[in-house]
Amino acid sequence: MSTQYDNIHGPYDYMRTLSIALIEHENVRDTIAPYIKNARVLELACGSGFYTYDLLKWGATSVVGVDISSGMLEQARRQAEKRNDLGAERATRDVKLILGDGSKPQIYEGGEFDVVFSAWFLNYAPDRASLVDMFRNIYMNLKPD
């Protein structure tokens, strides 16, 4: 797995407190909340959990977060303890964090999912073949209609 993000979660999390990130957060909430009520959500490239626990708050029944960085996942685990709005028990019970590469097609534990969500994921595709693999991964983990 990649380690490029393992040691930058502090500055990364600080960036998520800036007004532009908070505006993005509100826009994401307004856009996806209607689609995640009572849904099982797979979040690819969940990072330090900026959206992970809010997906529960916005109506998801459970979230499986996948990230390539063990350091980011460790920070995301620590976020569960700080989520007084959800309760640490629900945040721990209904969120599962998995070390994995979302750009590689694979079926994740807990799938099939109602919704696959990701912010800042597809932009990492270095070429068309990688982008196709990312979309293949999303498709493989969605519930069939």
Coordinates of N, CA and C in Angstrom, one line a residue:
M1 N 0.8 -1.2 0.0 CA 0.0 0.0 0.0 C 0.9 1.2 0.0
S2 N 0.3 2.3 -0.5 CA 1.0 3.6 -0.5 C 1.2 4.2 0.9
T3 N 2.3 4.8 1.1 CA 2.6 5.5 2.3 C 2.7 7.0 2.2
Q4 N 2.4 7.5 1.0 CA 2.6 9.0 0.8 C 1.7 9.8 1.7
Y5 N 0.6 9.3 2.1 CA -0.3 10.1 3.0 C -0.2 9.8 4.5
D6 N 0.6 8.8 4.8 CA 0.7 8.3 6.2 C 1.1 9.4 7.2
N7 N 2.0 10.3 6.8 CA 2.5 11.3 7.8 C 2.0 12.7 7.6
I8 N 1.0 12.9 6.7 CA 0.5 14.2 6.4 C -0.9 14.4 6.9
H9 N -1.5 13.5 7.7 CA -2.9 13.6 8.1 C -3.1 14.9 8.9
G10 N -2.1 15.4 9.7 CA -2.3 16.7 10.4 C -2.6 17.8 9.5
P11 N -1.6 18.1 8.6 CA -1.9 19.2 7.6 C -3.1 19.0 6.7
Y12 N -3.3 17.7 6.4 CA -4.5 17.3 5.5 C -5.8 17.7 6.3
D13 N -5.8 17.3 7.6 CA -7.0 17.5 8.4 C -7.2 19.0 8.6
Y14 N -6.1 19.8 8.8 CA -6.2 21.2 8.9 C -6.9 21.8 7.7
M15 N -6.4 21.4 6.5 CA -7.0 21.9 5.2 C -8.5 21.7 5.2
R16 N -9.0 20.6 5.8 CA -10.4 20.3 5.8 C -11.2 21.2 6.7
T17 N -10.5 22.1 7.5 CA -11.2 23.0 8.3 C -11.4 24.4 7.7
L18 N -10.7 24.6 6.5 CA -10.8 25.9 5.8 C -12.2 26.1 5.2
S19 N -12.6 27.3 5.0 CA -13.9 27.6 4.5 C -14.2 26.9 3.2
I20 N -13.3 26.8 2.3 CA -13.6 26.1 1.0 C -14.0 24.7 1.2
A21 N -13.3 24.0 2.1 CA -13.6 22.6 2.4 C -15.0 22.5 3.1
L22 N -15.3 23.4 3.9 CA -16.6 23.4 4.6 C -17.7 23.7 3.6
I23 N -17.5 24.5 2.6 CA -18.5 24.7 1.5 C -18.6 23.5 0.7
E24 N -17.5 22.8 0.4 CA -17.6 21.5 -0.3 C -18.4 20.5 0.5
H25 N -18.2 20.5 1.8 CA -18.8 19.5 2.7 C -20.4 19.7 2.6
E26 N -20.8 21.0 2.7 CA -22.2 21.3 2.6 C -22.8 20.9 1.3
N27 N -22.1 21.2 0.2 CA -22.6 20.8 -1.1 C -22.7 19.3 -1.3
V28 N -21.7 18.6 -0.8 CA -21.8 17.1 -0.9 C -23.0 16.6 -0.1
R29 N -23.2 17.2 1.1 CA -24.3 16.8 1.9 C -25.6 17.0 1.2
D30 N -25.8 18.2 0.7 CA -27.0 18.5 0.0 C -27.2 17.7 -1.3
T31 N -26.2 17.3 -1.9 CA -26.3 16.5 -3.1 C -26.6 15.0 -2.8
I32 N -25.9 14.4 -1.9 CA -26.0 13.0 -1.7 C -27.0 12.5 -0.6
A33 N -27.4 13.4 0.3 CA -28.2 13.0 1.4 C -29.5 12.3 0.9
P34 N -30.2 12.8 -0.1 CA -31.4 12.1 -0.6 C -31.2 10.7 -1.0
Y35 N -30.0 10.4 -1.4 CA -29.7 9.0 -2.0 C -29.2 8.0 -1.0
I36 N -28.8 8.5 0.2 CA -28.2 7.5 1.2 C -29.1 7.2 2.4
K37 N -30.3 7.6 2.4 CA -31.2 7.2 3.5 C -31.3 5.7 3.5
N38 N -31.0 5.2 4.7 CA -31.1 3.7 4.9 C -30.2 2.9 3.9
A39 N -29.2 3.5 3.5 CA -28.3 2.8 2.5 C -27.0 2.3 3.2
R40 N -26.5 1.2 2.6 CA -25.2 0.7 2.9 C -24.2 1.4 2.0
V41 N -23.3 2.1 2.5 CA -22.4 3.0 1.6 C -21.0 2.5 1.7
L42 N -20.3 2.4 0.5 CA -18.9 2.1 0.4 C -18.3 3.5 0.0
E43 N -17.3 3.9 0.9 CA -16.6 5.1 0.6 C -15.2 4.8 0.2
L44 N -14.8 5.1 -1.0 CA -13.5 4.8 -1.5 C -12.6 6.1 -1.3
A45 N -11.4 5.8 -0.9 CA -10.4 6.9 -0.6 C -11.0 7.8 0.5
C46 N -11.4 7.1 1.6 CA -12.0 7.8 2.7 C -11.1 8.7 3.5
G47 N -9.8 8.5 3.4 CA -8.8 9.3 4.0 C -9.0 9.3 5.5
S48 N -8.9 10.4 6.2 CA -9.0 10.5 7.6 C -10.4 10.6 8.2
G49 N -11.4 10.3 7.3 CA -12.8 10.2 7.7 C -13.6 11.5 7.6
F50 N -13.2 12.5 6.8 CA -13.8 13.8 6.7 C -15.3 13.6 6.4
Y51 N -15.7 12.6 5.5 CA -17.1 12.4 5.2 C -17.6 11.1 5.8
T52 N -16.8 10.2 6.2 CA -17.2 8.9 6.6 C -18.3 8.9 7.7
Y53 N -18.1 9.6 8.8 CA -19.1 9.5 9.8 C -20.3 10.4 9.5
D54 N -20.1 11.4 8.7 CA -21.2 12.2 8.3 C -22.2 11.5 7.4
L55 N -21.6 10.5 6.7 CA -22.5 9.7 5.8 C -23.6 9.0 6.7
L56 N -23.1 8.6 7.9 CA -24.1 8.0 8.9 C -25.1 9.1 9.3
K57 N -24.5 10.2 9.7 CA -25.4 11.3 10.2 C -26.4 11.7 9.1
W58 N -26.1 11.6 7.9 CA -26.9 12.0 6.8 C -27.9 10.9 6.4
G59 N -27.9 9.8 7.0 CA -28.9 8.8 6.8 C -28.4 7.4 6.4
A60 N -27.2 7.2 6.2 CA -26.7 5.8 5.8 C -26.8 4.9 7.0
T61 N -27.1 3.6 6.8 CA -27.2 2.7 7.9 C -25.8 2.2 8.3
S62 N -24.9 2.1 7.3 CA -23.5 1.7 7.6 C -22.6 2.2 6.5
V63 N -21.3 2.3 6.8 CA -20.3 2.8 5.9 C -19.1 1.9 6.0
V64 N -18.6 1.5 4.8 CA -17.3 0.8 4.8 C -16.4 1.8 4.1
G65 N -15.4 2.2 4.8 CA -14.4 3.2 4.2 C -13.1 2.4 3.8
V66 N -12.6 2.7 2.6 CA -11.4 2.1 2.1 C -10.4 3.2 1.8
D67 N -9.2 3.0 2.2 CA -8.1 3.9 1.9 C -6.8 3.2 1.7
I68 N -5.9 3.7 0.9 CA -4.6 3.1 0.7 C -3.6 3.5 1.7
S69 N -3.9 4.4 2.6 CA -3.0 4.9 3.6 C -3.4 4.4 5.0
S70 N -2.5 3.6 5.6 CA -2.8 3.1 7.0 C -2.8 4.3 8.0
G71 N -2.0 5.3 7.7 CA -1.9 6.5 8.6 C -3.3 7.3 8.6
M72 N -3.8 7.4 7.4 CA -5.1 8.1 7.3 C -6.2 7.3 7.9
L73 N -6.2 6.0 7.8 CA -7.2 5.1 8.4 C -7.1 5.2 9.9
E74 N -5.9 5.2 10.4 CA -5.7 5.4 11.9 C -6.4 6.7 12.4
Q75 N -6.1 7.7 11.6 CA -6.8 9.0 12.0 C -8.3 8.9 11.9
A76 N -8.8 8.2 10.9 CA -10.2 8.0 10.7 C -10.8 7.3 11.9
R77 N -10.1 6.3 12.4 CA -10.5 5.5 13.6 C -10.6 6.4 14.8
R78 N -9.7 7.3 14.9 CA -9.7 8.2 16.1 C -10.9 9.2 16.0
Q79 N -11.3 9.5 14.8 CA -12.5 10.4 14.6 C -13.7 9.8 15.3
A80 N -13.9 8.5 15.3 CA -15.0 7.9 15.9 C -15.2 8.3 17.3
E81 N -14.2 8.4 18.1 CA -14.2 8.8 19.5 C -14.7 10.2 19.7
K82 N -14.5 11.1 18.6 CA -14.9 12.5 18.7 C -16.3 12.8 18.2
R83 N -17.0 11.8 17.7 CA -18.3 12.0 17.1 C -19.4 12.0 18.1
N84 N -19.5 13.0 19.0 CA -20.5 13.0 20.0 C -21.9 13.1 19.3
D85 N -22.0 13.6 18.1 CA -23.3 13.8 17.5 C -23.9 12.4 17.1
L86 N -23.0 11.4 16.9 CA -23.4 10.0 16.5 C -23.4 9.1 17.7
G87 N -22.5 9.4 18.6 CA -22.2 8.5 19.7 C -21.1 7.5 19.3
A88 N -20.1 7.4 20.1 CA -18.9 6.6 19.7 C -19.3 5.1 19.4
E89 N -20.3 4.6 20.1 CA -20.8 3.2 19.9 C -21.3 3.1 18.5
R90 N -22.1 4.0 18.0 CA -22.7 3.8 16.7 C -21.6 4.1 15.6
A91 N -20.7 5.1 15.9 CA -19.6 5.4 15.0 C -18.7 4.2 14.8
T92 N -18.5 3.5 15.9 CA -17.6 2.3 15.8 C -18.3 1.1 15.2
R93 N -19.6 0.9 15.6 CA -20.3 -0.3 15.2 C -20.7 -0.2 13.7
D94 N -21.1 1.0 13.2 CA -21.6 1.1 11.8 C -20.6 1.6 10.8
V95 N -19.4 1.8 11.2 CA -18.3 2.1 10.3 C -17.2 1.1 10.3
K96 N -16.8 0.5 9.2 CA -15.7 -0.4 9.1 C -14.7 0.2 8.2
L97 N -13.5 0.3 8.6 CA -12.4 0.9 7.8 C -11.4 -0.2 7.3
I98 N -11.1 -0.2 6.0 CA -10.3 -1.2 5.4 C -9.2 -0.6 4.7
L99 N -8.0 -1.2 4.9 CA -6.8 -0.8 4.1 C -6.9 -1.4 2.7
G100 N -6.9 -0.6 1.7 CA -7.1 -1.2 0.4 C -6.9 -0.1 -0.7
D101 N -6.6 -0.6 -1.9 CA -6.4 0.3 -3.0 C -7.7 0.3 -3.9
G102 N -8.4 1.4 -3.8 CA -9.7 1.6 -4.5 C -9.6 1.6 -6.0
S103 N -8.4 1.7 -6.5 CA -8.2 1.8 -7.9 C -8.1 0.4 -8.5
K104 N -8.0 -0.6 -7.7 CA -7.9 -2.0 -8.1 C -9.2 -2.7 -7.9
P105 N -9.8 -3.3 -9.0 CA -11.1 -3.9 -8.8 C -11.0 -5.1 -7.8
Q106 N -11.9 -5.0 -6.8 CA -12.0 -6.1 -5.8 C -13.4 -5.9 -5.1
I107 N -13.9 -7.0 -4.6 CA -15.1 -6.9 -3.8 C -14.8 -6.8 -2.4
Y108 N -15.4 -5.8 -1.7 CA -15.0 -5.5 -0.3 C -16.0 -6.2 0.6
E109 N -15.5 -6.6 1.8 CA -16.3 -7.2 2.8 C -17.5 -6.3 3.1
G110 N -18.6 -6.9 3.2 CA -19.8 -6.2 3.5 C -20.6 -5.8 2.3
G111 N -20.0 -6.0 1.1 CA -20.8 -5.6 -0.1 C -21.8 -6.7 -0.4
E112 N -22.7 -6.4 -1.2 CA -23.0 -5.4 -2.2 C -23.5 -4.1 -1.5
F113 N -23.2 -3.0 -2.1 CA -23.5 -1.7 -1.5 C -24.6 -1.0 -2.3
D114 N -25.4 -0.2 -1.6 CA -26.5 0.6 -2.2 C -25.9 1.8 -2.9
V115 N -24.8 2.4 -2.3 CA -24.2 3.6 -2.9 C -22.7 3.4 -2.7
V116 N -21.9 3.9 -3.7 CA -20.5 4.0 -3.6 C -20.2 5.5 -3.7
F117 N -19.5 6.0 -2.7 CA -19.2 7.5 -2.6 C -17.7 7.6 -2.6
S118 N -17.3 8.7 -3.2 CA -15.9 9.1 -3.1 C -15.7 10.6 -3.4
A119 N -14.9 11.2 -2.6 CA -14.5 12.6 -3.0 C -13.0 12.5 -3.2
W120 N -12.5 13.1 -4.2 CA -11.1 13.2 -4.5 C -10.5 11.8 -4.7
F121 N -11.1 11.1 -5.6 CA -10.6 9.7 -5.9 C -10.3 9.5 -7.4
L122 N -11.3 9.8 -8.2 CA -11.1 9.6 -9.7 C -10.0 10.4 -10.2
N123 N -9.7 11.6 -9.6 CA -8.7 12.5 -10.1 C -7.3 11.9 -10.0
Y124 N -7.1 10.8 -9.2 CA -5.8 10.1 -9.1 C -5.5 9.1 -10.2
A125 N -6.4 8.9 -11.1 CA -6.2 8.0 -12.2 C -5.1 8.6 -13.1
P126 N -4.0 7.9 -13.2 CA -2.9 8.4 -14.1 C -3.2 8.2 -15.6
D127 N -4.1 7.3 -15.9 CA -4.4 7.1 -17.3 C -5.8 6.5 -17.5
R128 N -6.2 6.3 -18.7 CA -7.5 5.8 -19.0 C -7.7 4.4 -18.5
A129 N -6.8 3.5 -18.6 CA -6.9 2.2 -18.1 C -7.1 2.2 -16.5
S130 N -6.4 3.0 -15.8 CA -6.6 3.1 -14.4 C -8.0 3.6 -14.0
L131 N -8.5 4.6 -14.8 CA -9.8 5.2 -14.6 C -10.9 4.1 -14.8
V132 N -10.7 3.3 -15.9 CA -11.6 2.2 -16.1 C -11.6 1.2 -15.0
D133 N -10.5 0.9 -14.4 CA -10.4 0.0 -13.3 C -11.1 0.6 -12.1
M134 N -11.0 1.9 -11.9 CA -11.7 2.6 -10.7 C -13.2 2.4 -10.9
F135 N -13.7 2.7 -12.1 CA -15.1 2.5 -12.4 C -15.5 1.0 -12.3
R136 N -14.7 0.1 -12.7 CA -15.0 -1.3 -12.6 C -15.1 -1.7 -11.1
N137 N -14.2 -1.1 -10.3 CA -14.3 -1.4 -8.8 C -15.6 -0.9 -8.3
I138 N -16.0 0.3 -8.7 CA -17.3 0.8 -8.2 C -18.5 -0.1 -8.6
Y139 N -18.5 -0.5 -9.9 CA -19.5 -1.3 -10.4 C -19.6 -2.7 -9.7
M140 N -18.5 -3.3 -9.5 CA -18.4 -4.6 -8.8 C -19.0 -4.6 -7.4
N141 N -19.0 -3.4 -6.8 CA -19.4 -3.3 -5.4 C -20.8 -2.8 -5.2
L142 N -21.5 -2.4 -6.3 CA -22.8 -1.9 -6.2 C -23.8 -3.1 -6.3
K143 N -24.9 -3.0 -5.5 CA -26.0 -3.9 -5.7 C -26.6 -3.9 -7.1
P144 N -26.9 -5.0 -7.6 CA -27.6 -4.9 -8.9 C -29.0 -4.4 -8.8
D145 N -29.5 -3.8 -9.8 CA -30.9 -3.3 -9.7 C -31.9 -4.4 -9.7

